mmCIF file of C-alpha atoms in Angstrom:
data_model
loop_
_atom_site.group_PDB
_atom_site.id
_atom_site.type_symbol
_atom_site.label_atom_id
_atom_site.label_comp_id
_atom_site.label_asym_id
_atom_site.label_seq_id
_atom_site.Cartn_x
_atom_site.Cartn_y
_atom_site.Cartn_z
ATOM 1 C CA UNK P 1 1.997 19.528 -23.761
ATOM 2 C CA UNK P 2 0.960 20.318 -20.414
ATOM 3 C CA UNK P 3 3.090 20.480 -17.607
ATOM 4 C CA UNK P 4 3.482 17.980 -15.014
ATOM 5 C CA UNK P 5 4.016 18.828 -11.319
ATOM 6 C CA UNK P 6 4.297 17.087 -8.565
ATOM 7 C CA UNK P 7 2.402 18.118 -5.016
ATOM 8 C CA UNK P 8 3.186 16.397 -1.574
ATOM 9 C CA UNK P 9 1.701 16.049 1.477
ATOM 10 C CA UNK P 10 3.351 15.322 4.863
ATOM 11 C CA UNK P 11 2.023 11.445 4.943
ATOM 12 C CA UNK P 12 5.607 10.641 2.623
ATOM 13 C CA UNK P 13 7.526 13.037 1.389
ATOM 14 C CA UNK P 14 10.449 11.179 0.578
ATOM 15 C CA UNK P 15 8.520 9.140 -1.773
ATOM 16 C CA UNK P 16 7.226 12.354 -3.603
ATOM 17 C CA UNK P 17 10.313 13.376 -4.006
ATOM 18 C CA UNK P 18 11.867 10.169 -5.561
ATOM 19 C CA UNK P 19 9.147 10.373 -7.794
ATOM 20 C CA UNK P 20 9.410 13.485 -8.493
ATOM 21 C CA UNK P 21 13.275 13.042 -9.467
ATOM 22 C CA UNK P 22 12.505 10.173 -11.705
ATOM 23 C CA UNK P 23 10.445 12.437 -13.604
ATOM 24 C CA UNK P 24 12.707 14.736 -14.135
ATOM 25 C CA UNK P 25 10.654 17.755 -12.595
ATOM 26 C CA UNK P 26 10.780 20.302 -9.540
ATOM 27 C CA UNK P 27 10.422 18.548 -6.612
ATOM 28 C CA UNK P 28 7.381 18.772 -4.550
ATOM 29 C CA UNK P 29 7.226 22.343 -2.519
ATOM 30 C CA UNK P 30 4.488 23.945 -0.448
ATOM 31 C CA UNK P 31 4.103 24.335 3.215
ATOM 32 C CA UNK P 32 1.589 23.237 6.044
ATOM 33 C CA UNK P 33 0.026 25.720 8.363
ATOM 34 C CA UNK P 34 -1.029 24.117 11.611
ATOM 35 C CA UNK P 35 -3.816 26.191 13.913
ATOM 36 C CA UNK P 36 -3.643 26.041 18.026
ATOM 37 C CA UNK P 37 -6.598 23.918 18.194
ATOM 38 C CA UNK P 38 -5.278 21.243 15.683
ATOM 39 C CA UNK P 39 -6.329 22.355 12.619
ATOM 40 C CA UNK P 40 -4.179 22.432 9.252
ATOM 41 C CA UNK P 41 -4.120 24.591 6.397
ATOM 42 C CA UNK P 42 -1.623 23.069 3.026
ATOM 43 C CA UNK P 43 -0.666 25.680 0.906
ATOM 44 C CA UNK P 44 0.495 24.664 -2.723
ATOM 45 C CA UNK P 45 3.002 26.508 -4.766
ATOM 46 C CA UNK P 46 1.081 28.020 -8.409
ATOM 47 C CA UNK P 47 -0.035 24.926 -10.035
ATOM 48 C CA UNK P 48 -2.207 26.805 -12.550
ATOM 49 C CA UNK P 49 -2.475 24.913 -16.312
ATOM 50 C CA UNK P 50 -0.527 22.081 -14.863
ATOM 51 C CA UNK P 51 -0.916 18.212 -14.585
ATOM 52 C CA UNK P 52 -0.866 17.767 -10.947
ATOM 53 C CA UNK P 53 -0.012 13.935 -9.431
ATOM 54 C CA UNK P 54 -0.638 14.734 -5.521
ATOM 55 C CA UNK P 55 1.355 11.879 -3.639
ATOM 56 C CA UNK P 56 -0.120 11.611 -0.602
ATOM 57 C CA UNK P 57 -0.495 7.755 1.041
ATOM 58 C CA UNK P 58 -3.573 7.793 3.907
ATOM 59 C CA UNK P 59 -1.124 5.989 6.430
ATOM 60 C CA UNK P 60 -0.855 6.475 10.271
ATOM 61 C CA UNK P 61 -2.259 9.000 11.352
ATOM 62 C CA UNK P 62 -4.790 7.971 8.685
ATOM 63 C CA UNK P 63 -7.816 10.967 9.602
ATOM 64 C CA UNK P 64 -5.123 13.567 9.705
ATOM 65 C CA UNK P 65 -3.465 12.343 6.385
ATOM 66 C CA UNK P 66 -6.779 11.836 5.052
ATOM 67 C CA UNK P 67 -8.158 15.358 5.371
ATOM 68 C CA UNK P 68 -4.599 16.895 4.700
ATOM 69 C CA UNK P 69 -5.090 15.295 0.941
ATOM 70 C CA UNK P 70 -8.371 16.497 0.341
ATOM 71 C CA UNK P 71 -7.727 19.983 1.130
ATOM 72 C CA UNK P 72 -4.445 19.462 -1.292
ATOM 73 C CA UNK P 73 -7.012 18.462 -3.880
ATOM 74 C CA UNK P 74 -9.064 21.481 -3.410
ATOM 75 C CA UNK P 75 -5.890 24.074 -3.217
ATOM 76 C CA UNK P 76 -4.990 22.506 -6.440
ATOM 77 C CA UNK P 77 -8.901 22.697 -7.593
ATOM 78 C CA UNK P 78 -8.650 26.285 -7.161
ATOM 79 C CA UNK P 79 -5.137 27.113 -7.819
ATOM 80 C CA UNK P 80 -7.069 26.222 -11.798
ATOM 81 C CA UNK P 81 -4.773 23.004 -12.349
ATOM 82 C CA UNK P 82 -5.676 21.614 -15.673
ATOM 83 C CA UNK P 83 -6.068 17.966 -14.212
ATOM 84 C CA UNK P 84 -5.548 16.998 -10.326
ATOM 85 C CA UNK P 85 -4.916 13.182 -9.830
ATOM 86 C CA UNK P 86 -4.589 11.865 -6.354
ATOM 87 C CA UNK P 87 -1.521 9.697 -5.529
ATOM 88 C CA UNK P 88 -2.055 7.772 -2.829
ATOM 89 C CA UNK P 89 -0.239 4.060 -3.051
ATOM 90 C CA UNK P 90 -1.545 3.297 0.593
ATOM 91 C CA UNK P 91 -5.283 3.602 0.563
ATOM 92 C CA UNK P 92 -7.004 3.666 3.974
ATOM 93 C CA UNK P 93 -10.413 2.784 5.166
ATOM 94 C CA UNK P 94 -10.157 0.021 2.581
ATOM 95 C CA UNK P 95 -10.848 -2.750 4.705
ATOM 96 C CA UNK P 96 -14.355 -1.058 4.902
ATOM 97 C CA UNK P 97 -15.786 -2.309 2.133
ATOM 98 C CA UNK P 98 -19.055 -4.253 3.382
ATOM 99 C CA UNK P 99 -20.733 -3.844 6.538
ATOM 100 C CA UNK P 100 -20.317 -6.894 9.125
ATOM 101 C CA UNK P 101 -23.448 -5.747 10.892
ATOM 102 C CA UNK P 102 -26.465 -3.080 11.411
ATOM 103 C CA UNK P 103 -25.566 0.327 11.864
ATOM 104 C CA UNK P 104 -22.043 0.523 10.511
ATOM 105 C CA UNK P 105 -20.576 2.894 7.747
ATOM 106 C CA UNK P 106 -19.232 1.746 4.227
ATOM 107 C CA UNK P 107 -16.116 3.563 5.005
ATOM 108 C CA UNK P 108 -14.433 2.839 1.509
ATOM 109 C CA UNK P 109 -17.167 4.554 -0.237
ATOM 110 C CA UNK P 110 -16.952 7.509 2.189
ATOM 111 C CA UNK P 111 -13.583 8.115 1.122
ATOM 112 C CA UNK P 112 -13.419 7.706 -2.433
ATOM 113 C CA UNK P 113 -16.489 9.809 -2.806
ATOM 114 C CA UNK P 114 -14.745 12.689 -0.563
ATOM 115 C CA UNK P 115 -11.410 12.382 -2.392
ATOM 116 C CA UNK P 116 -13.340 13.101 -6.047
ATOM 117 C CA UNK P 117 -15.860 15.710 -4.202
ATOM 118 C CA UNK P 118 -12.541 17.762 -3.229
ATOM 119 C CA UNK P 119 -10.805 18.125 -6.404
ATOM 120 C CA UNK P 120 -9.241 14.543 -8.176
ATOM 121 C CA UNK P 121 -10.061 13.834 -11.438
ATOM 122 C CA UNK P 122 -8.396 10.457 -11.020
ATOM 123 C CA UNK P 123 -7.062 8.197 -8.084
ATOM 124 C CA UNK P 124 -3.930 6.206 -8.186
ATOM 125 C CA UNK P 125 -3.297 3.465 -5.517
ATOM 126 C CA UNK P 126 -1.386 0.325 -5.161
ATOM 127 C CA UNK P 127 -2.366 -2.622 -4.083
ATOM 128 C CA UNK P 128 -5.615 -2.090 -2.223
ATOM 129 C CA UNK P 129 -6.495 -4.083 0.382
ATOM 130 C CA UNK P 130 -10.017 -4.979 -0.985
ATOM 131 C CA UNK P 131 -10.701 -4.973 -5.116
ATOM 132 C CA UNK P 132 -14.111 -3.432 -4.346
ATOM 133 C CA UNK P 133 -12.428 -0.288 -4.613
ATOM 134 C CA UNK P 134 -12.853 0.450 -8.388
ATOM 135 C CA UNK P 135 -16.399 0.156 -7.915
ATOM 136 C CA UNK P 136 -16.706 2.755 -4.971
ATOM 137 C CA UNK P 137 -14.598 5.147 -6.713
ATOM 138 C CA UNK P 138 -16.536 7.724 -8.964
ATOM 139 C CA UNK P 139 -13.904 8.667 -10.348
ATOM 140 C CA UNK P 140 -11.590 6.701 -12.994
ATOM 141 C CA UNK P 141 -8.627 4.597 -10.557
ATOM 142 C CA UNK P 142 -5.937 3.240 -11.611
ATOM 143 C CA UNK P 143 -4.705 -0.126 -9.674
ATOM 144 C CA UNK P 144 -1.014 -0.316 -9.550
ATOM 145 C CA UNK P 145 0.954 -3.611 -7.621
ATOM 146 C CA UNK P 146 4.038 -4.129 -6.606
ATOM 147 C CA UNK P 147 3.988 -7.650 -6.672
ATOM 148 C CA UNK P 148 6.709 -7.984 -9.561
ATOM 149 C CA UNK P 149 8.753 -6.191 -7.564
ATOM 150 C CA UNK P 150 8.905 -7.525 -4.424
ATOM 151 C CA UNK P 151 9.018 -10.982 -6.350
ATOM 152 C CA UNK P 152 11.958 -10.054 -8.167
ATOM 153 C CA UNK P 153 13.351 -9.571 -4.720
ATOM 154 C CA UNK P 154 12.020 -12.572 -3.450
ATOM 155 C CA UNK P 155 13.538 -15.006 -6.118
ATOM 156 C CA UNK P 156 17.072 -13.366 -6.326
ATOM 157 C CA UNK P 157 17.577 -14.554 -2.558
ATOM 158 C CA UNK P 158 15.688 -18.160 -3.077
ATOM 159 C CA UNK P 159 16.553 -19.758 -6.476
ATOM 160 C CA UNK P 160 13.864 -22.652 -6.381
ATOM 161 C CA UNK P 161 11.692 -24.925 -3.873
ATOM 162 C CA UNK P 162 10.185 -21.965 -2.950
ATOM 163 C CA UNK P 163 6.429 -21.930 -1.898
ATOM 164 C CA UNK P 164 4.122 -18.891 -1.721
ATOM 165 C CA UNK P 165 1.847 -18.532 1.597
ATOM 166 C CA UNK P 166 -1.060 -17.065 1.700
ATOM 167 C CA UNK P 167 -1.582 -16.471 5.424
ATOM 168 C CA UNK P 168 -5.264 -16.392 5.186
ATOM 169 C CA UNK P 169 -7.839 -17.260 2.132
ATOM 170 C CA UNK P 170 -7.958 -13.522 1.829
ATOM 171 C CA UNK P 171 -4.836 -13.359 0.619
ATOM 172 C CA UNK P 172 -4.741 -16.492 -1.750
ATOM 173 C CA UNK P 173 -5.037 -14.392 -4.823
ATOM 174 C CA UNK P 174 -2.277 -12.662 -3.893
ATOM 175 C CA UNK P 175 -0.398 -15.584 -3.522
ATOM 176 C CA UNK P 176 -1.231 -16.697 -7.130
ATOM 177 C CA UNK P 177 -0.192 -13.527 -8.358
ATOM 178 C CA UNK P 178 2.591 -13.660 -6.921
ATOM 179 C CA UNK P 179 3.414 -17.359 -8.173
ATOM 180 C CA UNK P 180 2.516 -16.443 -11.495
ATOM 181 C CA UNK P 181 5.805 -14.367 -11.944
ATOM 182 C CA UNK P 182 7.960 -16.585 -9.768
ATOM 183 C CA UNK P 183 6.473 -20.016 -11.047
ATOM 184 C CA UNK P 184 6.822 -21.664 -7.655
ATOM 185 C CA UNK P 185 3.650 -23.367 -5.820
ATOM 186 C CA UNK P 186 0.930 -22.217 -3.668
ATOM 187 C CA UNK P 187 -0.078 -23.016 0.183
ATOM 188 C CA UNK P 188 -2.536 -21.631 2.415
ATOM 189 C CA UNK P 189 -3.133 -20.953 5.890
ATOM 190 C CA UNK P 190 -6.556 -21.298 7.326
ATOM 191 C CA UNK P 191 -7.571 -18.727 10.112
ATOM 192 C CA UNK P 192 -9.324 -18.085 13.050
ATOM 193 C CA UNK P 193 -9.487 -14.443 14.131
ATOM 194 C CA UNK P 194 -10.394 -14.594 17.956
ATOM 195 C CA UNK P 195 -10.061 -10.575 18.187
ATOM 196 C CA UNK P 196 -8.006 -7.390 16.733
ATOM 197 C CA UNK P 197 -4.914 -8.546 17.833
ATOM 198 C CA UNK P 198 -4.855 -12.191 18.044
ATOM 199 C CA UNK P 199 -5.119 -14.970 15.382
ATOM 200 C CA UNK P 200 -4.389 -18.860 15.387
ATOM 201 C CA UNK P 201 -4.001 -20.875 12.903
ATOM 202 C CA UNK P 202 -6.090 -23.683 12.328
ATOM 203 C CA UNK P 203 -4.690 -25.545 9.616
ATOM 204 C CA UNK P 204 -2.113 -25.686 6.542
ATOM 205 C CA UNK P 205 -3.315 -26.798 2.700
ATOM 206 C CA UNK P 206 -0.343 -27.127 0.605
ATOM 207 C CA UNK P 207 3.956 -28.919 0.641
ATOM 208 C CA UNK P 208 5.602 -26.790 2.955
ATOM 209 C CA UNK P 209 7.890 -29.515 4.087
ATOM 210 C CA UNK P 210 11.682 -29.223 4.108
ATOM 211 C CA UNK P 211 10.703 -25.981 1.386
ATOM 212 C CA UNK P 212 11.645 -21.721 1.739
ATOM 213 C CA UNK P 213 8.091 -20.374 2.226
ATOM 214 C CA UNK P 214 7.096 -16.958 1.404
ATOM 215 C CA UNK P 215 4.253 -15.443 3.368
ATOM 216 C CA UNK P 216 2.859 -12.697 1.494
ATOM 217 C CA UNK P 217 0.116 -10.456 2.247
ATOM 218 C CA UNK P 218 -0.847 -7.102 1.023
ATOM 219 C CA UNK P 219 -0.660 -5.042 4.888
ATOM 220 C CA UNK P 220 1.015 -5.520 7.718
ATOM 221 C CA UNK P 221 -0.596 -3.919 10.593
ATOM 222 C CA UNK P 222 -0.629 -5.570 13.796
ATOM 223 C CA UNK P 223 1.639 -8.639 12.821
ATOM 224 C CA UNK P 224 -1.119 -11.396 14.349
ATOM 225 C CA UNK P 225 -2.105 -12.976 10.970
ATOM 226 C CA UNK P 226 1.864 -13.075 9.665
ATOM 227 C CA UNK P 227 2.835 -14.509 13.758
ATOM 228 C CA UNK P 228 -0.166 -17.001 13.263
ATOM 229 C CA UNK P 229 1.433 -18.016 9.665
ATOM 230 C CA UNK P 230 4.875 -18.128 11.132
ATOM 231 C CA UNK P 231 4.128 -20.856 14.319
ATOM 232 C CA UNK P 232 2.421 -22.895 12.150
ATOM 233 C CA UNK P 233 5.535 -23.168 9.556
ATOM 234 C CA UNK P 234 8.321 -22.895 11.819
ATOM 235 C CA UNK P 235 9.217 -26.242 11.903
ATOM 236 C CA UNK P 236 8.069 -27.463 8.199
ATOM 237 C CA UNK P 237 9.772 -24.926 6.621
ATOM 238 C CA UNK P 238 13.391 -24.752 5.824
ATOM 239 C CA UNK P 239 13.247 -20.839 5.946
ATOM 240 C CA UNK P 240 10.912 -18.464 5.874
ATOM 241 C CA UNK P 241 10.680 -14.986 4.673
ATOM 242 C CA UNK P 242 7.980 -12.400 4.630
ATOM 243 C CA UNK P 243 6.928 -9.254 1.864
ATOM 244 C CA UNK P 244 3.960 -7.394 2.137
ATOM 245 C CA UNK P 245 3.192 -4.046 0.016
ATOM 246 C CA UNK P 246 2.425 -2.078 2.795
ATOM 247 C CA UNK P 247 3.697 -1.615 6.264
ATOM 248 C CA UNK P 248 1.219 0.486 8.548
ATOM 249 C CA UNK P 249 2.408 -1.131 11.612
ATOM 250 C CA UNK P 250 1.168 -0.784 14.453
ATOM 251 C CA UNK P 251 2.555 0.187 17.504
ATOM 252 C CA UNK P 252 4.519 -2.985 19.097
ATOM 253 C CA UNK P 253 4.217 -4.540 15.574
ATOM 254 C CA UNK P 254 7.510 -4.400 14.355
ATOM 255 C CA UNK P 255 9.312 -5.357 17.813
ATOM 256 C CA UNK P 256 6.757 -8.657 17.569
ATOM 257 C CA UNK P 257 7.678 -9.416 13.900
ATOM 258 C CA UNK P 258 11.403 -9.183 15.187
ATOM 259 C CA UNK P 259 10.983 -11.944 17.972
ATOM 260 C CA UNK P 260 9.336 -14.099 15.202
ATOM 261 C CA UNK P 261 13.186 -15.287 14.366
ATOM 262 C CA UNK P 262 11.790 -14.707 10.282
ATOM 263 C CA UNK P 263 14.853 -14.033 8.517
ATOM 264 C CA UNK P 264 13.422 -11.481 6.391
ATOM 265 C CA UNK P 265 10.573 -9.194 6.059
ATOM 266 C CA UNK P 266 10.152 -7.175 2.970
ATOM 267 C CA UNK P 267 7.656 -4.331 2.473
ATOM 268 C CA UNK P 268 7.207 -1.113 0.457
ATOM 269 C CA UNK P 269 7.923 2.593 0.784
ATOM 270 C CA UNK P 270 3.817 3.344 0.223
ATOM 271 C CA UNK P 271 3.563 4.527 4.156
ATOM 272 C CA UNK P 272 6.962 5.571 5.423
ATOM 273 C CA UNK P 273 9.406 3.977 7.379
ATOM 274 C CA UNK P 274 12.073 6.160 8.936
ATOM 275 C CA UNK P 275 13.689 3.473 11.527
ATOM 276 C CA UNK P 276 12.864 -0.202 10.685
ATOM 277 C CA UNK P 277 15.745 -2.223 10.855
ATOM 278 C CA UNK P 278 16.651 -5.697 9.788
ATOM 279 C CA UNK P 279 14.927 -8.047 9.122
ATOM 280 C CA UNK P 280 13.111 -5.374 7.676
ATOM 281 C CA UNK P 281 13.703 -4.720 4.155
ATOM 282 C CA UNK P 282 12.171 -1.617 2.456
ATOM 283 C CA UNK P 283 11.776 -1.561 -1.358
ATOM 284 C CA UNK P 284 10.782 1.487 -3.116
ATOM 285 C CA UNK P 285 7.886 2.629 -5.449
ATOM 286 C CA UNK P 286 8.933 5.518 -6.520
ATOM 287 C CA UNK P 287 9.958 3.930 -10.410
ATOM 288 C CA UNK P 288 6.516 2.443 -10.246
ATOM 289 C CA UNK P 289 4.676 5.379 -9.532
ATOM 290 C CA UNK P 290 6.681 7.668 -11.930
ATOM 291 C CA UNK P 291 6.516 5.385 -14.807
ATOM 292 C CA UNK P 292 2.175 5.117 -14.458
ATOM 293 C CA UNK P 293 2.108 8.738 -14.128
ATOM 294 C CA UNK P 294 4.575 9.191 -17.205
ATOM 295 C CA UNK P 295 2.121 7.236 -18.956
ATOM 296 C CA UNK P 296 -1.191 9.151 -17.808
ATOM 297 C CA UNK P 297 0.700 12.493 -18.600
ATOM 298 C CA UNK P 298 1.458 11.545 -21.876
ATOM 299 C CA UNK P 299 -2.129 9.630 -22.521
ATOM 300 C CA UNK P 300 -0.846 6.545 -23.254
ATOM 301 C CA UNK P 301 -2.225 3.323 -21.384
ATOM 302 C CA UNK P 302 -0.343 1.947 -18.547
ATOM 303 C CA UNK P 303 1.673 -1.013 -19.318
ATOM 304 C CA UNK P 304 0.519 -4.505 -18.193
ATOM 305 C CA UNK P 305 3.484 -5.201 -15.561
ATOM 306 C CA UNK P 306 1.672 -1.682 -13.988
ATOM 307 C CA UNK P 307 -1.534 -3.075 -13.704
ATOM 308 C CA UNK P 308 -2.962 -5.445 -10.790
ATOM 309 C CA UNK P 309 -4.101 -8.200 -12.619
#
């Protein structure tokens, strides 16, 4: 059989490297040449004949991570790897999916299109922030979610009358997904986005009363959609807790999830986090990731607790 290698970027090496010891194989190695004027040049170790699973998650500083993975791609392109799949379990530009108005750029199909011209023969992500993905990708994708894991999480702590929150209607598929594996009940949060950093909520569909609510979302950037969900629950709710795949925050955004009094917020290890502390809770992807790339190496199709429903 082939051989499987992992290659990291600089986006999360710590993740690469879990997954890369749950495989059982030589952990990620290579280094990053950086020019005077700003420009980087990866450099791979020999990946000739191999299956190569390049972890790198587009998180802040997206651009920079962004181009650093497509010139991984193409170093591994012409280092002759057998197969090159792209690894990235936080996929930005995402939320550019449609255009809101004249003379903007679909951003999502930008990307994908540049991550297959340099190199991938597949893309892995988790939980994308817009399904619309797939169908911008020209290459095959394979939709991972952690949603069974950070509800496994969720119900250890809660037992039952527990309600999942979606804290916009974006989000209410989520929250069904979610309440499929923990069985509990559904309630929404209706909206109003006045600008990029502020949100109010307008109204709350669903028996919250006296209940642990879950907010759950599949980013957290700035924090104003989760603050908006919070005010309007703080005093329905007996507690409320927070979990979110991914956690590009923003600058100020964890120190304003902090004042929110929420007693705990629960993300992923799909963009790194070197200093969040409680409430902050970070779960890890790595067994996720190495188990769907165990099953790609070997051709076998990913299991359904893998796939994003």
């Amino acid at each position: 059989m082939t051989s499987l290698r992992v290659v990291s970027g600089n986006a999360n090496p710590g993740l690469a490297a879990g997954v890369a010891e749950l495989l059982d194989v030589e952990p990620p190695t290579g280094a990053l040449e950086r020019f005077p004027d700003g420009e980087i040049r990866p450099v791979v170790e020999h990946v000739g004949g191999a299956d190569v699973y390049v972890v790198q998650p587009t998180a802040p500083p997206v651009n920079d991570n962004f181009v650093e993975l497509l010139l991984l791609l193409d170093a591994c392109r012409r280092s002759r790897a057998a197969r090159v799949t792209a690894v990235v379990p936080y996929f930005g530009y995402a939320r550019q999916s449609r255009r809101t108005r004249a003379g903007q750029a679909l951003g999502l199909r930008v990307v994908a299109e540049a991550i297959a011209g340099a190199g991938a023969d597949r893309l892995v992500v988790v939980d994308p922030h817009t399904a619309a993905l797939e169908s911008a990708s020209p290459i095959p994708i394979e939709i991972l979610t952690a949603v069974p894991l950070l509800a496994e999480r969720i119900s250890s702590a809660h037992g039952g009358d527990t309600v999942i929150v979606a804290p916009d209607a974006g989000a209410a598929k989520l929250a069904e997904q979610y309440a499929a594996v923990t069985g509990d009940a559904v309630a929404l949060v209706r909206k109003h986005r006045e600008n990029g950093t502020r949100v109010t909520a307008i109204d709350l569909l669903g028996e919250v009363q006296g209940r642990a609510a879950v907010i759950v979302d599949d980013m957290i950037s700035t924090g104003a959609t989760l603050e908006a969900a919070v005010e309007i629950l703080r005093y329905r709710a007996r507690d409320i807790v927070v979990a979110a795949t991914h956690g590009p925050l923003a600058p100020a955004a964890a120190q304003r999830l902090r004042e929110l009094g929420v007693r705990r917020i629960l993300v992923t290890d799909t963009v790194s986090h070197d200093a969040l502390t409680p409430p902050f809770e970070v779960c890890s992807v790595a067994p996720l990731l190495a188990s769907a790339i165990t099953s790609m190496h070997s051709g076998h199709p990913l299991h359904e607790v893998f796939a994003r429903a």
